[in-house]
Amino acid sequence: MTKANFPQPELLAFTVRGDIVETLHEGWICVLNHNKKVVYHKGRIEDKVFLRSSLKPIQAIPVADDDNKFEITSKELAVISGSHSGSKKHTELLKKFLKKNAIQLSGLKCGTHLPLDEIERNNLIRKKILPSPLHNNCSGKHLGMLYVCKKKGWDPKTYLNRTHPLQKEILNIIKKLSETKNISTATDGCGVPTFALPITNIAKMFSNFTQSKNKNYHRIINAMINNPYFVGGKNQIDSEIMKASKKRLIAKVGAEGIITVAYKGNSAVVKISDGSQKIRSFVILKLLKKLNWLKENEIKNSILENILKGEIKNHAGNTVGKIKVLL
């Protein structure tokens, strides 16, 4: 990689401890209006970044096919489109989906990790129970993929392969919605193909997704905004944004500091180059306030209000620093 095409993020935020700047956080912001015109940006938005799990609503499109509309519930579609935190509510829903569609747990190739949900994680540790693949925050997506394979008669054992019909279909959807073929492919943390696109095209993808008349897209959007908890979980930034916006915004995070937020063709992408989740949450909320996509009364008395204080606390609960944003 030459210096000319090395990514060029811009300083978005910094932290202060005492009167000293402690950390610097660069990244990219791209905001499009419903005409897909850039109305605000930071960093070189032609740079490519990986979508990671922020792609899940798009990866769910084959699941939301019109032929399946009476088989997939709104909550099931939300968890398939999301990165659930592995709470008991999440895993119970997934168990029912497995049974209903006669899918074997052993068919999931996402691997296992402890649930992100604190209550369920502590419960497993206390009882010395190993987590199952259903605790993996990508298990909803994987179950959705296995469901599509079963419906279409595709090989369920090779669904992770880039050459699998399902992955080819997903890539074609991405090309169409993002309006680009300038796409790089790698492997995500859960084993499925993941894609890197220019940031402007990621924004275009969610702009097109949220203003299309396609009924399948609207099925996913409605599932997410009506069931924000099943997209992420308690205190998850994308779930809390959707909950606060009263069924107006869809939001989806991805690993390494990316988040997309969109509604009716307006879209915003934030990517923090060092992958900080804390900074990502702070920057996206400051941006949504700046854009007036989130109103003051929607934020008040919610977890979002606490995040926006930008306070850095020590283990005794004392404020010892602040996060500052440059928008």
Short mmCIF file of C-alpha atoms in Angstrom, two decimals:
data_model
loop_
_atom_site.label_atom_id
_atom_site.label_comp_id
_atom_site.label_asym_id
_atom_site.label_seq_id
_atom_site.Cartn_x
_atom_site.Cartn_y
_atom_site.Cartn_z
CA MET A 1 0.00 0.00 0.00
CA THR A 2 1.44 3.35 -1.05
CA LYS A 3 1.24 6.52 1.00
CA ALA A 4 -1.28 7.98 -1.49
CA ASN A 5 -3.87 5.23 -0.95
CA PHE A 6 -3.24 4.72 2.78
CA PRO A 7 -6.44 5.55 4.72
CA GLN A 8 -6.82 9.20 5.67
CA PRO A 9 -9.10 9.57 8.71
CA GLU A 10 -9.59 12.86 10.53
CA LEU A 11 -9.43 13.69 14.23
CA LEU A 12 -12.98 13.24 15.56
CA ALA A 13 -12.54 13.10 19.33
CA PHE A 14 -10.04 13.24 22.16
CA THR A 15 -10.03 12.56 25.88
CA VAL A 16 -8.76 14.86 28.59
CA ARG A 17 -7.55 13.75 32.02
CA GLY A 18 -6.91 16.68 34.33
CA ASP A 19 -5.73 19.37 31.92
CA ILE A 20 -3.79 17.00 29.65
CA VAL A 21 -5.02 15.47 26.39
CA GLU A 22 -4.64 11.73 26.98
CA THR A 23 -5.93 10.02 23.81
CA LEU A 24 -6.69 11.03 20.22
CA HIS A 25 -9.31 9.26 18.12
CA GLU A 26 -9.43 9.62 14.36
CA GLY A 27 -12.09 8.35 12.01
CA TRP A 28 -14.54 9.07 9.24
CA ILE A 29 -18.05 10.49 9.06
CA CYS A 30 -20.29 10.53 6.00
CA VAL A 31 -23.84 11.87 6.01
CA LEU A 32 -26.13 11.75 2.97
CA ASN A 33 -29.54 13.32 2.48
CA HIS A 34 -32.41 11.48 0.78
CA ASN A 35 -31.04 12.58 -2.60
CA LYS A 36 -27.79 10.77 -1.74
CA LYS A 37 -25.85 14.03 -1.64
CA VAL A 38 -23.06 14.40 0.93
CA VAL A 39 -24.20 17.00 3.46
CA TYR A 40 -21.47 16.45 6.04
CA HIS A 41 -18.23 14.52 6.19
CA LYS A 42 -14.96 14.08 8.04
CA GLY A 43 -11.93 12.23 6.72
CA ARG A 44 -11.42 11.00 3.16
CA ILE A 45 -14.76 9.31 2.55
CA GLU A 46 -13.48 7.52 -0.55
CA ASP A 47 -11.47 5.30 1.81
CA LYS A 48 -12.63 1.72 2.14
CA VAL A 49 -13.64 0.29 5.52
CA PHE A 50 -15.14 -3.03 6.54
CA LEU A 51 -18.83 -3.05 7.41
CA ARG A 52 -18.48 -6.00 9.78
CA SER A 53 -21.80 -6.54 11.62
CA SER A 54 -23.27 -3.23 10.45
CA LEU A 55 -24.00 -5.18 7.25
CA LYS A 56 -26.42 -7.59 8.97
CA PRO A 57 -29.66 -5.86 7.90
CA ILE A 58 -28.49 -6.25 4.29
CA GLN A 59 -27.38 -9.85 4.84
CA ALA A 60 -30.90 -10.54 6.14
CA ILE A 61 -32.58 -9.56 2.87
CA PRO A 62 -32.70 -13.15 1.49
CA VAL A 63 -34.40 -14.22 4.74
CA ALA A 64 -37.06 -11.52 4.38
CA ASP A 65 -38.11 -12.81 0.97
CA ASP A 66 -41.83 -12.41 0.33
CA ASP A 67 -42.28 -16.20 0.24
CA ASN A 68 -41.18 -16.39 3.89
CA LYS A 69 -43.28 -13.55 5.32
CA PHE A 70 -45.70 -15.85 7.13
CA GLU A 71 -42.93 -18.08 8.52
CA ILE A 72 -40.60 -15.48 10.04
CA THR A 73 -41.89 -13.36 12.93
CA SER A 74 -40.90 -9.73 13.40
CA LYS A 75 -38.79 -10.57 16.48
CA GLU A 76 -37.04 -13.39 14.63
CA LEU A 77 -36.21 -11.09 11.73
CA ALA A 78 -34.89 -8.47 14.17
CA VAL A 79 -32.51 -10.92 15.84
CA ILE A 80 -31.40 -12.24 12.42
CA SER A 81 -30.64 -8.62 11.40
CA GLY A 82 -28.84 -7.84 14.65
CA SER A 83 -25.95 -8.59 16.98
CA HIS A 84 -27.82 -9.82 20.04
CA SER A 85 -26.21 -9.74 23.47
CA GLY A 86 -27.03 -13.34 24.35
CA SER A 87 -29.60 -12.68 27.05
CA LYS A 88 -32.09 -15.36 28.03
CA LYS A 89 -34.74 -13.64 25.88
CA HIS A 90 -32.44 -13.79 22.87
CA THR A 91 -31.43 -17.43 23.25
CA GLU A 92 -34.99 -18.59 23.97
CA LEU A 93 -36.17 -16.94 20.76
CA LEU A 94 -33.36 -18.60 18.80
CA LYS A 95 -34.09 -22.02 20.33
CA LYS A 96 -37.72 -21.75 19.19
CA PHE A 97 -36.54 -20.75 15.71
CA LEU A 98 -34.26 -23.79 15.57
CA LYS A 99 -37.06 -26.13 16.56
CA LYS A 100 -39.67 -24.54 14.32
CA ASN A 101 -37.47 -24.86 11.25
CA ALA A 102 -35.82 -28.20 12.14
CA ILE A 103 -32.33 -26.69 12.03
CA GLN A 104 -29.61 -28.51 13.96
CA LEU A 105 -27.54 -26.50 16.44
CA SER A 106 -24.45 -28.35 15.16
CA GLY A 107 -25.00 -26.71 11.77
CA LEU A 108 -24.06 -23.28 13.14
CA LYS A 109 -20.48 -22.38 12.22
CA CYS A 110 -20.23 -19.09 14.12
CA GLY A 111 -18.35 -20.50 17.10
CA THR A 112 -19.03 -19.63 20.74
CA HIS A 113 -18.22 -16.86 23.18
CA LEU A 114 -19.57 -15.76 26.54
CA PRO A 115 -22.75 -13.68 26.19
CA LEU A 116 -22.36 -9.91 26.15
CA ASP A 117 -25.39 -9.68 28.44
CA GLU A 118 -24.00 -9.28 31.96
CA ILE A 119 -26.78 -11.19 33.74
CA GLU A 120 -26.59 -14.21 31.44
CA ARG A 121 -22.78 -14.18 31.40
CA ASN A 122 -22.58 -14.18 35.20
CA ASN A 123 -25.26 -16.87 35.35
CA LEU A 124 -23.23 -19.20 33.10
CA ILE A 125 -20.02 -18.55 35.02
CA ARG A 126 -21.69 -19.10 38.39
CA LYS A 127 -23.26 -22.38 37.26
CA LYS A 128 -20.10 -23.44 35.40
CA ILE A 129 -22.05 -23.83 32.15
CA LEU A 130 -20.21 -23.44 28.86
CA PRO A 131 -21.77 -20.98 26.38
CA SER A 132 -23.45 -22.43 23.30
CA PRO A 133 -23.29 -21.14 19.72
CA LEU A 134 -26.63 -19.41 20.42
CA HIS A 135 -24.82 -17.05 22.81
CA ASN A 136 -22.65 -15.85 19.92
CA ASN A 137 -23.87 -12.39 18.93
CA CYS A 138 -23.84 -13.45 15.27
CA SER A 139 -25.90 -16.61 15.76
CA GLY A 140 -29.10 -14.94 14.55
CA LYS A 141 -27.48 -14.11 11.23
CA HIS A 142 -26.12 -17.65 10.89
CA LEU A 143 -29.52 -19.18 11.66
CA GLY A 144 -31.04 -16.93 9.01
CA MET A 145 -28.48 -18.15 6.50
CA LEU A 146 -29.17 -21.80 7.34
CA TYR A 147 -32.90 -21.11 7.01
CA VAL A 148 -32.40 -19.71 3.48
CA CYS A 149 -30.23 -22.70 2.53
CA LYS A 150 -32.98 -25.06 3.66
CA LYS A 151 -35.68 -23.16 1.78
CA LYS A 152 -33.70 -23.03 -1.46
CA GLY A 153 -32.10 -26.46 -1.29
CA TRP A 154 -28.56 -25.10 -0.99
CA ASP A 155 -25.76 -26.95 0.80
CA PRO A 156 -25.93 -25.92 4.50
CA LYS A 157 -22.45 -27.27 5.22
CA THR A 158 -20.66 -24.77 2.98
CA TYR A 159 -22.74 -21.65 3.65
CA LEU A 160 -19.65 -19.72 4.81
CA ASN A 161 -17.84 -20.13 1.48
CA ARG A 162 -17.60 -17.05 -0.72
CA THR A 163 -18.62 -19.18 -3.71
CA HIS A 164 -21.81 -20.42 -2.01
CA PRO A 165 -25.02 -19.30 -3.80
CA LEU A 166 -26.20 -17.44 -0.69
CA GLN A 167 -22.99 -15.43 -0.34
CA LYS A 168 -23.07 -14.63 -4.06
CA GLU A 169 -26.65 -13.41 -3.69
CA ILE A 170 -25.71 -11.21 -0.74
CA LEU A 171 -22.77 -9.72 -2.66
CA ASN A 172 -25.03 -8.91 -5.61
CA ILE A 173 -27.46 -7.15 -3.25
CA ILE A 174 -24.56 -5.13 -1.81
CA LYS A 175 -23.39 -4.12 -5.30
CA LYS A 176 -26.88 -2.99 -6.24
CA LEU A 177 -27.63 -1.00 -3.08
CA SER A 178 -24.16 0.54 -2.70
CA GLU A 179 -23.89 1.46 -6.39
CA THR A 180 -20.32 0.18 -6.62
CA LYS A 181 -18.29 -2.86 -7.62
CA ASN A 182 -15.27 -1.49 -5.74
CA ILE A 183 -15.66 -4.07 -2.99
CA SER A 184 -12.99 -6.03 -1.12
CA THR A 185 -13.75 -9.31 0.62
CA ALA A 186 -12.25 -10.91 3.75
CA THR A 187 -13.46 -13.15 6.58
CA ASP A 188 -15.47 -11.80 9.52
CA GLY A 189 -14.99 -12.82 13.14
CA CYS A 190 -17.88 -15.28 12.90
CA GLY A 191 -16.56 -16.88 9.70
CA VAL A 192 -18.85 -15.37 7.05
CA PRO A 193 -17.51 -13.19 4.23
CA THR A 194 -17.18 -9.53 5.20
CA PHE A 195 -16.91 -6.65 2.79
CA ALA A 196 -15.02 -3.35 2.63
CA LEU A 197 -16.51 -0.51 0.60
CA PRO A 198 -15.78 3.20 0.18
CA ILE A 199 -17.49 5.01 3.03
CA THR A 200 -19.64 7.05 0.62
CA ASN A 201 -20.97 3.82 -0.88
CA ILE A 202 -21.78 2.39 2.54
CA ALA A 203 -23.87 5.51 3.13
CA LYS A 204 -25.49 5.11 -0.30
CA MET A 205 -26.33 1.50 0.50
CA PHE A 206 -28.31 2.45 3.60
CA SER A 207 -29.84 5.45 1.83
CA ASN A 208 -31.15 3.17 -0.92
CA PHE A 209 -32.16 0.48 1.58
CA THR A 210 -34.32 2.84 3.66
CA GLN A 211 -36.08 4.63 0.81
CA SER A 212 -36.69 1.70 -1.53
CA LYS A 213 -40.27 0.54 -2.12
CA ASN A 214 -39.10 -3.08 -1.84
CA LYS A 215 -41.41 -4.83 0.65
CA ASN A 216 -38.64 -7.15 1.84
CA TYR A 217 -36.48 -4.19 2.86
CA HIS A 218 -39.39 -2.63 4.74
CA ARG A 219 -40.00 -5.93 6.51
CA ILE A 220 -36.46 -5.76 7.95
CA ILE A 221 -36.70 -2.06 8.81
CA ASN A 222 -40.02 -2.55 10.60
CA ALA A 223 -38.67 -5.58 12.46
CA MET A 224 -35.69 -3.55 13.72
CA ILE A 225 -37.57 -0.42 14.80
CA ASN A 226 -40.36 -2.41 16.45
CA ASN A 227 -37.99 -4.77 18.28
CA PRO A 228 -34.83 -2.79 19.07
CA TYR A 229 -33.99 -5.03 22.04
CA PHE A 230 -33.70 -8.07 19.78
CA VAL A 231 -31.31 -6.24 17.41
CA GLY A 232 -28.79 -5.74 20.22
CA GLY A 233 -29.90 -5.69 23.81
CA LYS A 234 -29.94 -3.63 26.97
CA ASN A 235 -27.50 -0.68 26.83
CA GLN A 236 -26.39 -1.56 23.29
CA ILE A 237 -25.99 1.74 21.43
CA ASP A 238 -27.87 0.75 18.27
CA SER A 239 -30.81 -0.64 20.27
CA GLU A 240 -30.92 2.45 22.47
CA ILE A 241 -30.83 4.84 19.49
CA MET A 242 -33.74 3.04 17.84
CA LYS A 243 -35.66 2.93 21.12
CA ALA A 244 -35.13 6.65 21.76
CA SER A 245 -36.07 7.72 18.23
CA LYS A 246 -39.54 6.20 18.56
CA LYS A 247 -39.48 3.97 15.48
CA ARG A 248 -37.86 6.58 13.22
CA LEU A 249 -34.19 5.59 12.94
CA ILE A 250 -32.59 2.25 12.19
CA ALA A 251 -29.12 1.78 13.63
CA LYS A 252 -26.59 -1.03 13.44
CA VAL A 253 -23.12 -1.32 14.91
CA GLY A 254 -20.21 -3.38 13.67
CA ALA A 255 -16.90 -4.45 15.18
CA GLU A 256 -13.91 -2.10 15.18
CA GLY A 257 -15.80 1.13 15.68
CA ILE A 258 -18.36 1.34 12.87
CA ILE A 259 -22.04 2.29 13.10
CA THR A 260 -24.68 3.15 10.50
CA VAL A 261 -27.86 5.10 11.16
CA ALA A 262 -30.53 5.80 8.55
CA TYR A 263 -34.13 6.75 7.88
CA LYS A 264 -36.12 7.46 4.71
CA GLY A 265 -33.04 7.78 2.51
CA ASN A 266 -30.99 9.88 4.94
CA SER A 267 -27.94 7.97 6.14
CA ALA A 268 -24.95 8.45 8.41
CA VAL A 269 -21.82 6.34 8.77
CA VAL A 270 -19.30 6.74 11.58
CA LYS A 271 -16.11 4.70 11.73
CA ILE A 272 -13.53 5.17 14.50
CA SER A 273 -10.14 4.12 13.15
CA ASP A 274 -8.85 2.65 16.45
CA GLY A 275 -12.07 0.66 16.91
CA SER A 276 -13.10 2.29 20.21
CA GLN A 277 -16.72 1.47 21.05
CA LYS A 278 -16.89 4.18 23.71
CA ILE A 279 -15.77 6.88 21.29
CA ARG A 280 -18.06 5.51 18.56
CA SER A 281 -21.08 5.85 20.87
CA PHE A 282 -20.15 9.39 21.88
CA VAL A 283 -19.44 10.59 18.33
CA ILE A 284 -22.60 9.11 16.76
CA LEU A 285 -24.81 10.64 19.46
CA LYS A 286 -23.18 14.05 19.08
CA LEU A 287 -23.65 13.74 15.31
CA LEU A 288 -27.32 12.73 15.60
CA LYS A 289 -27.94 15.74 17.86
CA LYS A 290 -26.12 18.03 15.43
CA LEU A 291 -28.23 16.72 12.54
CA ASN A 292 -31.39 16.98 14.68
CA TRP A 293 -32.09 13.31 13.97
CA LEU A 294 -32.40 12.81 17.73
CA LYS A 295 -34.30 15.43 19.70
CA GLU A 296 -33.46 16.63 23.19
CA ASN A 297 -36.69 15.24 24.64
CA GLU A 298 -35.92 11.81 23.12
CA ILE A 299 -32.52 11.72 24.78
CA LYS A 300 -33.58 13.03 28.20
CA ASN A 301 -33.67 10.47 31.04
CA SER A 302 -32.24 7.71 28.83
CA ILE A 303 -28.88 5.96 28.81
CA LEU A 304 -28.03 8.18 25.83
CA GLU A 305 -28.13 11.23 28.10
CA ASN A 306 -25.44 9.67 30.32
CA ILE A 307 -23.25 8.78 27.33
CA LEU A 308 -23.50 12.36 26.01
CA LYS A 309 -22.06 13.71 29.27
CA GLY A 310 -18.75 12.31 28.05
CA GLU A 311 -17.56 11.63 31.57
CA ILE A 312 -14.62 9.34 32.26
CA LYS A 313 -14.98 7.81 35.71
CA ASN A 314 -12.63 5.83 37.92
CA HIS A 315 -13.59 2.65 39.79
CA ALA A 316 -14.85 4.70 42.72
CA GLY A 317 -17.34 6.42 40.42
CA ASN A 318 -15.57 9.78 40.45
CA THR A 319 -15.30 11.82 37.24
CA VAL A 320 -11.62 12.07 36.32
CA GLY A 321 -11.77 13.05 32.65
CA LYS A 322 -13.90 14.05 29.70
CA ILE A 323 -14.45 13.05 26.09
CA LYS A 324 -14.42 15.95 23.63
CA VAL A 325 -15.71 15.76 20.07
CA LEU A 326 -14.69 17.77 17.00
CA LEU A 327 -17.71 18.11 14.71
#
